mmCIF file with all atom_site columns, C-alpha atoms in Angstrom:
data_model
loop_
_atom_site.group_PDB
_atom_site.id
_atom_site.type_symbol
_atom_site.label_atom_id
_atom_site.label_alt_id
_atom_site.label_comp_id
_atom_site.label_asym_id
_atom_site.label_entity_id
_atom_site.label_seq_id
_atom_site.pdbx_PDB_ins_code
_atom_site.Cartn_x
_atom_site.Cartn_y
_atom_site.Cartn_z
_atom_site.occupancy
_atom_site.B_iso_or_equiv
_atom_site.pdbx_formal_charge
_atom_site.auth_seq_id
_atom_site.auth_comp_id
_atom_site.auth_asym_id
_atom_site.auth_atom_id
_atom_site.pdbx_PDB_model_num
ATOM 1   C CA . HIS A 1 1   ? -4.101  -14.077 5.849   1.00 62.00 ? 1   HIS A CA 1
ATOM 2   C CA . THR A 1 2   ? -6.704  -15.389 8.380   1.00 63.00 ? 2   THR A CA 1
ATOM 3   C CA . GLY A 1 3   ? -4.519  -14.473 11.091  1.00 69.00 ? 3   GLY A CA 1
ATOM 4   C CA . TRP A 1 4   ? -1.159  -13.136 12.035  1.00 76.00 ? 4   TRP A CA 1
ATOM 5   C CA . VAL A 1 5   ? 1.524   -12.645 9.474   1.00 82.00 ? 5   VAL A CA 1
ATOM 6   C CA . ARG A 1 6   ? 4.975   -13.483 10.585  1.00 86.00 ? 6   ARG A CA 1
ATOM 7   C CA . GLY A 1 7   ? 7.130   -12.153 7.605   1.00 88.00 ? 7   GLY A CA 1
ATOM 8   C CA . VAL A 1 8   ? 7.249   -10.678 4.124   1.00 89.00 ? 8   VAL A CA 1
ATOM 9   C CA . GLN A 1 9   ? 9.756   -11.331 1.378   1.00 91.00 ? 9   GLN A CA 1
ATOM 10  C CA . ILE A 1 10  ? 10.162  -9.185  -1.767  1.00 90.00 ? 10  ILE A CA 1
ATOM 11  C CA . VAL A 1 11  ? 11.285  -10.919 -4.747  1.00 91.00 ? 11  VAL A CA 1
ATOM 12  C CA . SER A 1 12  ? 12.285  -8.855  -7.939  1.00 88.00 ? 12  SER A CA 1
ATOM 13  C CA . ARG A 1 13  ? 11.769  -10.545 -11.293 1.00 86.00 ? 13  ARG A CA 1
ATOM 14  C CA . LYS A 1 14  ? 11.694  -9.523  -14.952 1.00 85.00 ? 14  LYS A CA 1
ATOM 15  C CA . GLU A 1 15  ? 7.717   -9.978  -14.655 1.00 80.00 ? 15  GLU A CA 1
ATOM 16  C CA . GLY A 1 16  ? 7.678   -7.499  -11.924 1.00 81.00 ? 16  GLY A CA 1
ATOM 17  C CA . GLN A 1 17  ? 8.020   -7.133  -8.155  1.00 85.00 ? 17  GLN A CA 1
ATOM 18  C CA . PHE A 1 18  ? 6.204   -9.622  -5.901  1.00 89.00 ? 18  PHE A CA 1
ATOM 19  C CA . PHE A 1 19  ? 5.775   -10.113 -2.277  1.00 89.00 ? 19  PHE A CA 1
ATOM 20  C CA . LEU A 1 20  ? 5.498   -13.325 -0.352  1.00 93.00 ? 20  LEU A CA 1
ATOM 21  C CA . SER A 1 21  ? 3.745   -13.155 3.066   1.00 92.00 ? 21  SER A CA 1
ATOM 22  C CA . ILE A 1 22  ? 3.861   -16.151 5.745   1.00 92.00 ? 22  ILE A CA 1
ATOM 23  C CA . GLY A 1 23  ? 1.081   -16.614 8.351   1.00 85.00 ? 23  GLY A CA 1
ATOM 24  C CA . CYS A 1 24  ? -0.024  -19.803 9.858   1.00 84.00 ? 24  CYS A CA 1
ATOM 25  C CA . ASN A 1 25  ? 0.446   -22.628 7.351   1.00 85.00 ? 25  ASN A CA 1
ATOM 26  C CA . LEU A 1 26  ? 0.230   -20.465 4.278   1.00 88.00 ? 26  LEU A CA 1
ATOM 27  C CA . ILE A 1 27  ? 2.451   -18.438 1.950   1.00 92.00 ? 27  ILE A CA 1
ATOM 28  C CA . ASN A 1 28  ? 0.514   -15.871 0.162   1.00 89.00 ? 28  ASN A CA 1
ATOM 29  C CA . PHE A 1 29  ? 1.691   -14.689 -3.131  1.00 88.00 ? 29  PHE A CA 1
ATOM 30  C CA . TRP A 1 30  ? 0.996   -10.939 -4.090  1.00 87.00 ? 30  TRP A CA 1
ATOM 31  C CA . GLU A 1 31  ? 1.790   -8.337  -6.826  1.00 83.00 ? 31  GLU A CA 1
ATOM 32  C CA . GLU A 1 32  ? 1.904   -4.579  -6.535  1.00 77.00 ? 32  GLU A CA 1
ATOM 33  C CA . CYS A 1 33  ? -1.209  -3.073  -8.021  1.00 73.00 ? 33  CYS A CA 1
ATOM 34  C CA . GLY A 1 34  ? 0.567   0.263   -9.341  1.00 70.00 ? 34  GLY A CA 1
ATOM 35  C CA . ASP A 1 35  ? -0.288  2.688   -6.892  1.00 70.00 ? 35  ASP A CA 1
ATOM 36  C CA . GLU A 1 36  ? 2.280   1.453   -4.335  1.00 70.00 ? 36  GLU A CA 1
ATOM 37  C CA . THR A 1 37  ? -0.170  1.114   -1.510  1.00 72.00 ? 37  THR A CA 1
ATOM 38  C CA . THR A 1 38  ? -2.213  -1.870  -2.577  1.00 73.00 ? 38  THR A CA 1
ATOM 39  C CA . ALA A 1 39  ? -1.455  -5.378  -3.623  1.00 76.00 ? 39  ALA A CA 1
ATOM 40  C CA . ARG A 1 40  ? -3.353  -8.242  -5.386  1.00 78.00 ? 40  ARG A CA 1
ATOM 41  C CA . ARG A 1 41  ? -3.129  -11.958 -4.110  1.00 80.00 ? 41  ARG A CA 1
ATOM 42  C CA . LEU A 1 42  ? -2.207  -14.152 -7.060  1.00 83.00 ? 42  LEU A CA 1
ATOM 43  C CA . ALA A 1 43  ? -1.606  -17.370 -5.270  1.00 86.00 ? 43  ALA A CA 1
ATOM 44  C CA . ARG A 1 44  ? -1.658  -19.319 -2.105  1.00 87.00 ? 44  ARG A CA 1
ATOM 45  C CA . LEU A 1 45  ? 0.780   -21.990 -1.005  1.00 91.00 ? 45  LEU A CA 1
ATOM 46  C CA . ASP A 1 46  ? -0.232  -24.410 1.591   1.00 89.00 ? 46  ASP A CA 1
ATOM 47  C CA . ALA A 1 47  ? 2.413   -26.245 3.763   1.00 89.00 ? 47  ALA A CA 1
ATOM 48  C CA . GLY A 1 48  ? 0.292   -29.213 4.120   1.00 81.00 ? 48  GLY A CA 1
ATOM 49  C CA . PRO A 1 49  ? 0.597   -32.111 6.582   1.00 75.00 ? 49  PRO A CA 1
ATOM 50  C CA . SER A 1 50  ? 3.907   -33.046 8.096   1.00 71.00 ? 50  SER A CA 1
ATOM 51  C CA . PRO A 1 51  ? 5.678   -36.254 6.722   1.00 66.00 ? 51  PRO A CA 1
ATOM 52  C CA . SER A 1 52  ? 4.763   -37.952 9.946   1.00 69.00 ? 52  SER A CA 1
ATOM 53  C CA . ASP A 1 53  ? 1.184   -37.140 10.066  1.00 70.00 ? 53  ASP A CA 1
ATOM 54  C CA . PRO A 1 54  ? -1.159  -39.829 9.376   1.00 69.00 ? 54  PRO A CA 1
ATOM 55  C CA . GLU A 1 55  ? -2.375  -39.730 5.614   1.00 67.00 ? 55  GLU A CA 1
ATOM 56  C CA . ASP A 1 56  ? -6.088  -39.704 6.657   1.00 68.00 ? 56  ASP A CA 1
ATOM 57  C CA . GLU A 1 57  ? -5.479  -36.619 9.067   1.00 61.00 ? 57  GLU A CA 1
ATOM 58  C CA . ILE A 1 58  ? -5.668  -33.879 6.391   1.00 56.00 ? 58  ILE A CA 1
ATOM 59  C CA . PHE A 1 59  ? -6.890  -31.291 8.852   1.00 53.00 ? 59  PHE A CA 1
ATOM 60  C CA . ARG A 1 60  ? -3.415  -31.293 10.745  1.00 56.00 ? 60  ARG A CA 1
ATOM 61  C CA . ARG A 1 61  ? -1.231  -28.277 9.796   1.00 60.00 ? 61  ARG A CA 1
ATOM 62  C CA . HIS A 1 62  ? 1.884   -26.549 11.277  1.00 78.00 ? 62  HIS A CA 1
ATOM 63  C CA . ASP A 1 63  ? 2.815   -22.801 11.108  1.00 89.00 ? 63  ASP A CA 1
ATOM 64  C CA . ILE A 1 64  ? 5.503   -21.321 8.635   1.00 93.00 ? 64  ILE A CA 1
ATOM 65  C CA . LEU A 1 65  ? 8.150   -19.447 10.533  1.00 94.00 ? 65  LEU A CA 1
ATOM 66  C CA . THR A 1 66  ? 10.533  -18.367 8.008   1.00 95.00 ? 66  THR A CA 1
ATOM 67  C CA . ILE A 1 67  ? 10.972  -18.668 4.017   1.00 96.00 ? 67  ILE A CA 1
ATOM 68  C CA . ALA A 1 68  ? 13.804  -18.271 1.549   1.00 96.00 ? 68  ALA A CA 1
ATOM 69  C CA . VAL A 1 69  ? 13.727  -17.734 -2.189  1.00 94.00 ? 69  VAL A CA 1
ATOM 70  C CA . GLN A 1 70  ? 16.473  -19.269 -4.510  1.00 92.00 ? 70  GLN A CA 1
ATOM 71  C CA . ASP A 1 71  ? 18.429  -16.632 -6.357  1.00 88.00 ? 71  ASP A CA 1
ATOM 72  C CA . ASP A 1 72  ? 16.767  -17.635 -9.690  1.00 89.00 ? 72  ASP A CA 1
ATOM 73  C CA . SER A 1 73  ? 13.357  -17.783 -7.776  1.00 89.00 ? 73  SER A CA 1
ATOM 74  C CA . SER A 1 74  ? 12.694  -21.485 -9.040  1.00 92.00 ? 74  SER A CA 1
ATOM 75  C CA . THR A 1 75  ? 12.424  -22.588 -5.440  1.00 95.00 ? 75  THR A CA 1
ATOM 76  C CA . ILE A 1 76  ? 10.838  -21.454 -2.293  1.00 96.00 ? 76  ILE A CA 1
ATOM 77  C CA . VAL A 1 77  ? 11.696  -23.001 0.938   1.00 96.00 ? 77  VAL A CA 1
ATOM 78  C CA . ALA A 1 78  ? 9.875   -22.660 4.294   1.00 96.00 ? 78  ALA A CA 1
ATOM 79  C CA . GLY A 1 79  ? 10.830  -23.490 7.559   1.00 95.00 ? 79  GLY A CA 1
ATOM 80  C CA . LEU A 1 80  ? 8.118   -24.787 9.894   1.00 93.00 ? 80  LEU A CA 1
ATOM 81  C CA . VAL A 1 81  ? 7.634   -25.066 13.719  1.00 91.00 ? 81  VAL A CA 1
ATOM 82  C CA . ASP A 1 82  ? 7.539   -28.770 13.415  1.00 89.00 ? 82  ASP A CA 1
ATOM 83  C CA . GLY A 1 83  ? 11.266  -28.921 12.346  1.00 92.00 ? 83  GLY A CA 1
ATOM 84  C CA . THR A 1 84  ? 10.507  -29.697 8.629   1.00 92.00 ? 84  THR A CA 1
ATOM 85  C CA . LEU A 1 85  ? 11.562  -27.857 5.431   1.00 95.00 ? 85  LEU A CA 1
ATOM 86  C CA . ARG A 1 86  ? 8.839   -27.620 2.594   1.00 94.00 ? 86  ARG A CA 1
ATOM 87  C CA . ALA A 1 87  ? 9.929   -26.729 -0.682  1.00 95.00 ? 87  ALA A CA 1
ATOM 88  C CA . PHE A 1 88  ? 7.608   -25.285 -3.524  1.00 95.00 ? 88  PHE A CA 1
ATOM 89  C CA . GLU A 1 89  ? 8.158   -24.701 -7.207  1.00 95.00 ? 89  GLU A CA 1
ATOM 90  C CA . GLY A 1 90  ? 8.387   -21.024 -7.898  1.00 92.00 ? 90  GLY A CA 1
ATOM 91  C CA . ARG A 1 91  ? 5.608   -20.771 -10.703 1.00 91.00 ? 91  ARG A CA 1
ATOM 92  C CA . TRP A 1 92  ? 5.818   -17.000 -11.013 1.00 88.00 ? 92  TRP A CA 1
ATOM 93  C CA . GLU A 1 93  ? 4.758   -16.757 -14.482 1.00 87.00 ? 93  GLU A CA 1
ATOM 94  C CA . PHE A 1 94  ? 1.652   -18.901 -14.058 1.00 86.00 ? 94  PHE A CA 1
ATOM 95  C CA . TRP A 1 95  ? 0.723   -17.309 -10.894 1.00 85.00 ? 95  TRP A CA 1
ATOM 96  C CA . LYS A 1 96  ? 0.795   -14.006 -12.609 1.00 82.00 ? 96  LYS A CA 1
ATOM 97  C CA . ASP A 1 97  ? -0.993  -14.820 -15.698 1.00 81.00 ? 97  ASP A CA 1
ATOM 98  C CA . ARG A 1 98  ? -3.678  -16.927 -14.086 1.00 74.00 ? 98  ARG A CA 1
ATOM 99  C CA . ARG A 1 99  ? -7.176  -15.630 -14.677 1.00 65.00 ? 99  ARG A CA 1
ATOM 100 C CA . THR A 1 100 ? -10.904 -16.600 -14.267 1.00 64.00 ? 100 THR A CA 1
ATOM 101 C CA . PRO A 1 101 ? -13.026 -16.985 -17.328 1.00 63.00 ? 101 PRO A CA 1
ATOM 102 C CA . GLU A 1 102 ? -14.129 -13.409 -16.675 1.00 67.00 ? 102 GLU A CA 1
ATOM 103 C CA . GLY A 1 103 ? -10.496 -12.358 -16.771 1.00 62.00 ? 103 GLY A CA 1
ATOM 104 C CA . ASP A 1 104 ? -10.130 -11.618 -13.092 1.00 65.00 ? 104 ASP A CA 1
ATOM 105 C CA . CYS A 1 105 ? -7.250  -12.609 -10.985 1.00 63.00 ? 105 CYS A CA 1
ATOM 106 C CA . VAL A 1 106 ? -8.170  -15.876 -9.460  1.00 59.00 ? 106 VAL A CA 1
ATOM 107 C CA . TYR A 1 107 ? -7.897  -14.620 -5.816  1.00 59.00 ? 107 TYR A CA 1
ATOM 108 C CA . ASP A 1 108 ? -9.644  -11.046 -6.547  1.00 52.00 ? 108 ASP A CA 1
ATOM 109 C CA . SER A 1 109 ? -12.893 -12.265 -5.248  1.00 44.00 ? 109 SER A CA 1
ATOM 110 C CA . THR A 1 110 ? -11.826 -12.280 -1.595  1.00 47.00 ? 110 THR A CA 1
ATOM 111 C CA . GLY A 1 111 ? -11.059 -9.751  0.831   1.00 49.00 ? 111 GLY A CA 1
ATOM 112 C CA . SER A 1 112 ? -9.790  -12.310 3.226   1.00 52.00 ? 112 SER A CA 1
ATOM 113 C CA . CYS A 1 113 ? -7.184  -14.822 2.201   1.00 56.00 ? 113 CYS A CA 1
ATOM 114 C CA . GLY A 1 114 ? -9.551  -17.668 2.476   1.00 58.00 ? 114 GLY A CA 1
ATOM 115 C CA . LYS A 1 115 ? -9.730  -20.564 0.147   1.00 59.00 ? 115 LYS A CA 1
ATOM 116 C CA . ILE A 1 116 ? -11.295 -20.075 -3.180  1.00 59.00 ? 116 ILE A CA 1
ATOM 117 C CA . GLU A 1 117 ? -13.872 -22.374 -4.358  1.00 62.00 ? 117 GLU A CA 1
ATOM 118 C CA . ASN A 1 118 ? -12.522 -24.708 -7.192  1.00 63.00 ? 118 ASN A CA 1
ATOM 119 C CA . GLU A 1 119 ? -9.015  -23.487 -6.954  1.00 70.00 ? 119 GLU A CA 1
ATOM 120 C CA . VAL A 1 120 ? -6.262  -25.800 -5.855  1.00 78.00 ? 120 VAL A CA 1
ATOM 121 C CA . ASP A 1 121 ? -3.628  -24.200 -3.540  1.00 85.00 ? 121 ASP A CA 1
ATOM 122 C CA . ASP A 1 122 ? 0.149   -25.113 -4.493  1.00 90.00 ? 122 ASP A CA 1
ATOM 123 C CA . ARG A 1 123 ? 1.632   -27.592 -2.147  1.00 90.00 ? 123 ARG A CA 1
ATOM 124 C CA . PRO A 1 124 ? 5.242   -28.562 -1.483  1.00 92.00 ? 124 PRO A CA 1
ATOM 125 C CA . PHE A 1 125 ? 7.143   -30.846 -3.815  1.00 93.00 ? 125 PHE A CA 1
ATOM 126 C CA . VAL A 1 126 ? 9.055   -32.180 -0.961  1.00 92.00 ? 126 VAL A CA 1
ATOM 127 C CA . ALA A 1 127 ? 8.865   -31.975 2.863   1.00 90.00 ? 127 ALA A CA 1
ATOM 128 C CA . VAL A 1 128 ? 11.742  -33.138 5.009   1.00 92.00 ? 128 VAL A CA 1
ATOM 129 C CA . ARG A 1 129 ? 12.507  -33.142 8.659   1.00 91.00 ? 129 ARG A CA 1
ATOM 130 C CA . ALA A 1 130 ? 15.566  -30.945 9.100   1.00 94.00 ? 130 ALA A CA 1
ATOM 131 C CA . HIS A 1 131 ? 15.630  -30.057 12.851  1.00 96.00 ? 131 HIS A CA 1
ATOM 132 C CA . GLU A 1 132 ? 14.290  -31.421 16.255  1.00 93.00 ? 132 GLU A CA 1
ATOM 133 C CA . GLY A 1 133 ? 12.146  -28.545 17.015  1.00 90.00 ? 133 GLY A CA 1
ATOM 134 C CA . ARG A 1 134 ? 11.285  -25.343 15.135  1.00 93.00 ? 134 ARG A CA 1
ATOM 135 C CA . VAL A 1 135 ? 13.223  -24.073 12.271  1.00 96.00 ? 135 VAL A CA 1
ATOM 136 C CA . THR A 1 136 ? 14.258  -20.465 12.927  1.00 95.00 ? 136 THR A CA 1
ATOM 137 C CA . GLY A 1 137 ? 15.897  -19.529 9.678   1.00 96.00 ? 137 GLY A CA 1
ATOM 138 C CA . VAL A 1 138 ? 16.320  -20.549 6.086   1.00 96.00 ? 138 VAL A CA 1
ATOM 139 C CA . HIS A 1 139 ? 18.767  -19.004 3.773   1.00 95.00 ? 139 HIS A CA 1
ATOM 140 C CA . ALA A 1 140 ? 19.291  -19.606 -0.042  1.00 94.00 ? 140 ALA A CA 1
ATOM 141 C CA . LEU A 1 141 ? 23.150  -19.940 -0.640  1.00 93.00 ? 141 LEU A CA 1
ATOM 142 C CA . PRO A 1 142 ? 24.225  -17.484 -3.334  1.00 89.00 ? 142 PRO A CA 1
ATOM 143 C CA . GLN A 1 143 ? 24.400  -18.869 -6.722  1.00 83.00 ? 143 GLN A CA 1
ATOM 144 C CA . LYS A 1 144 ? 23.853  -22.502 -5.681  1.00 84.00 ? 144 LYS A CA 1
ATOM 145 C CA . ASN A 1 145 ? 20.830  -24.629 -5.811  1.00 83.00 ? 145 ASN A CA 1
ATOM 146 C CA . GLU A 1 146 ? 21.120  -24.997 -2.133  1.00 91.00 ? 146 GLU A CA 1
ATOM 147 C CA . PHE A 1 147 ? 19.759  -23.915 1.251   1.00 95.00 ? 147 PHE A CA 1
ATOM 148 C CA . ILE A 1 148 ? 20.847  -23.766 4.822   1.00 95.00 ? 148 ILE A CA 1
ATOM 149 C CA . SER A 1 149 ? 18.648  -23.861 7.767   1.00 97.00 ? 149 SER A CA 1
ATOM 150 C CA . VAL A 1 150 ? 19.094  -23.224 11.438  1.00 96.00 ? 150 VAL A CA 1
ATOM 151 C CA . GLY A 1 151 ? 16.947  -24.336 14.196  1.00 96.00 ? 151 GLY A CA 1
ATOM 152 C CA . HIS A 1 152 ? 16.150  -24.392 17.988  1.00 93.00 ? 152 HIS A CA 1
ATOM 153 C CA . ASP A 1 153 ? 18.083  -27.728 18.238  1.00 94.00 ? 153 ASP A CA 1
ATOM 154 C CA . GLY A 1 154 ? 21.497  -25.795 17.712  1.00 93.00 ? 154 GLY A CA 1
ATOM 155 C CA . CYS A 1 155 ? 22.118  -27.487 14.307  1.00 93.00 ? 155 CYS A CA 1
ATOM 156 C CA . TRP A 1 156 ? 22.474  -26.012 11.047  1.00 91.00 ? 156 TRP A CA 1
#
């Protein structure tokens, strides 16, 4: 990440064990390298602008405070400081198998978590205002295609 890291979520799948880390407006997707002390970043998910942001104001971003992953890992939902929820498609196999023409992982070439030239960060497929104020928690409901969120506004 380029700054602080707010949280980490571990996701176990048939393809292996993966880690999602959140910091600022990004979710980084990591895989263990085999020695249990290092990880390789495979993808970067960018929360993007809020639904109410002007379309020409692409620089505006908002911090991710919490994430949840659906039981089948098909959807990742992030709760943001602006009261919105952002849903990302869980493209685990694609992220794991993506390589450069030289055969390296796409994000191997950076020691930071900066943008990689000619790579497009994943963006949410939907962003909705869920709360007046920050989202303090998002939880996937077991065995359902639903999420519940809580916020500073006292609502869920």
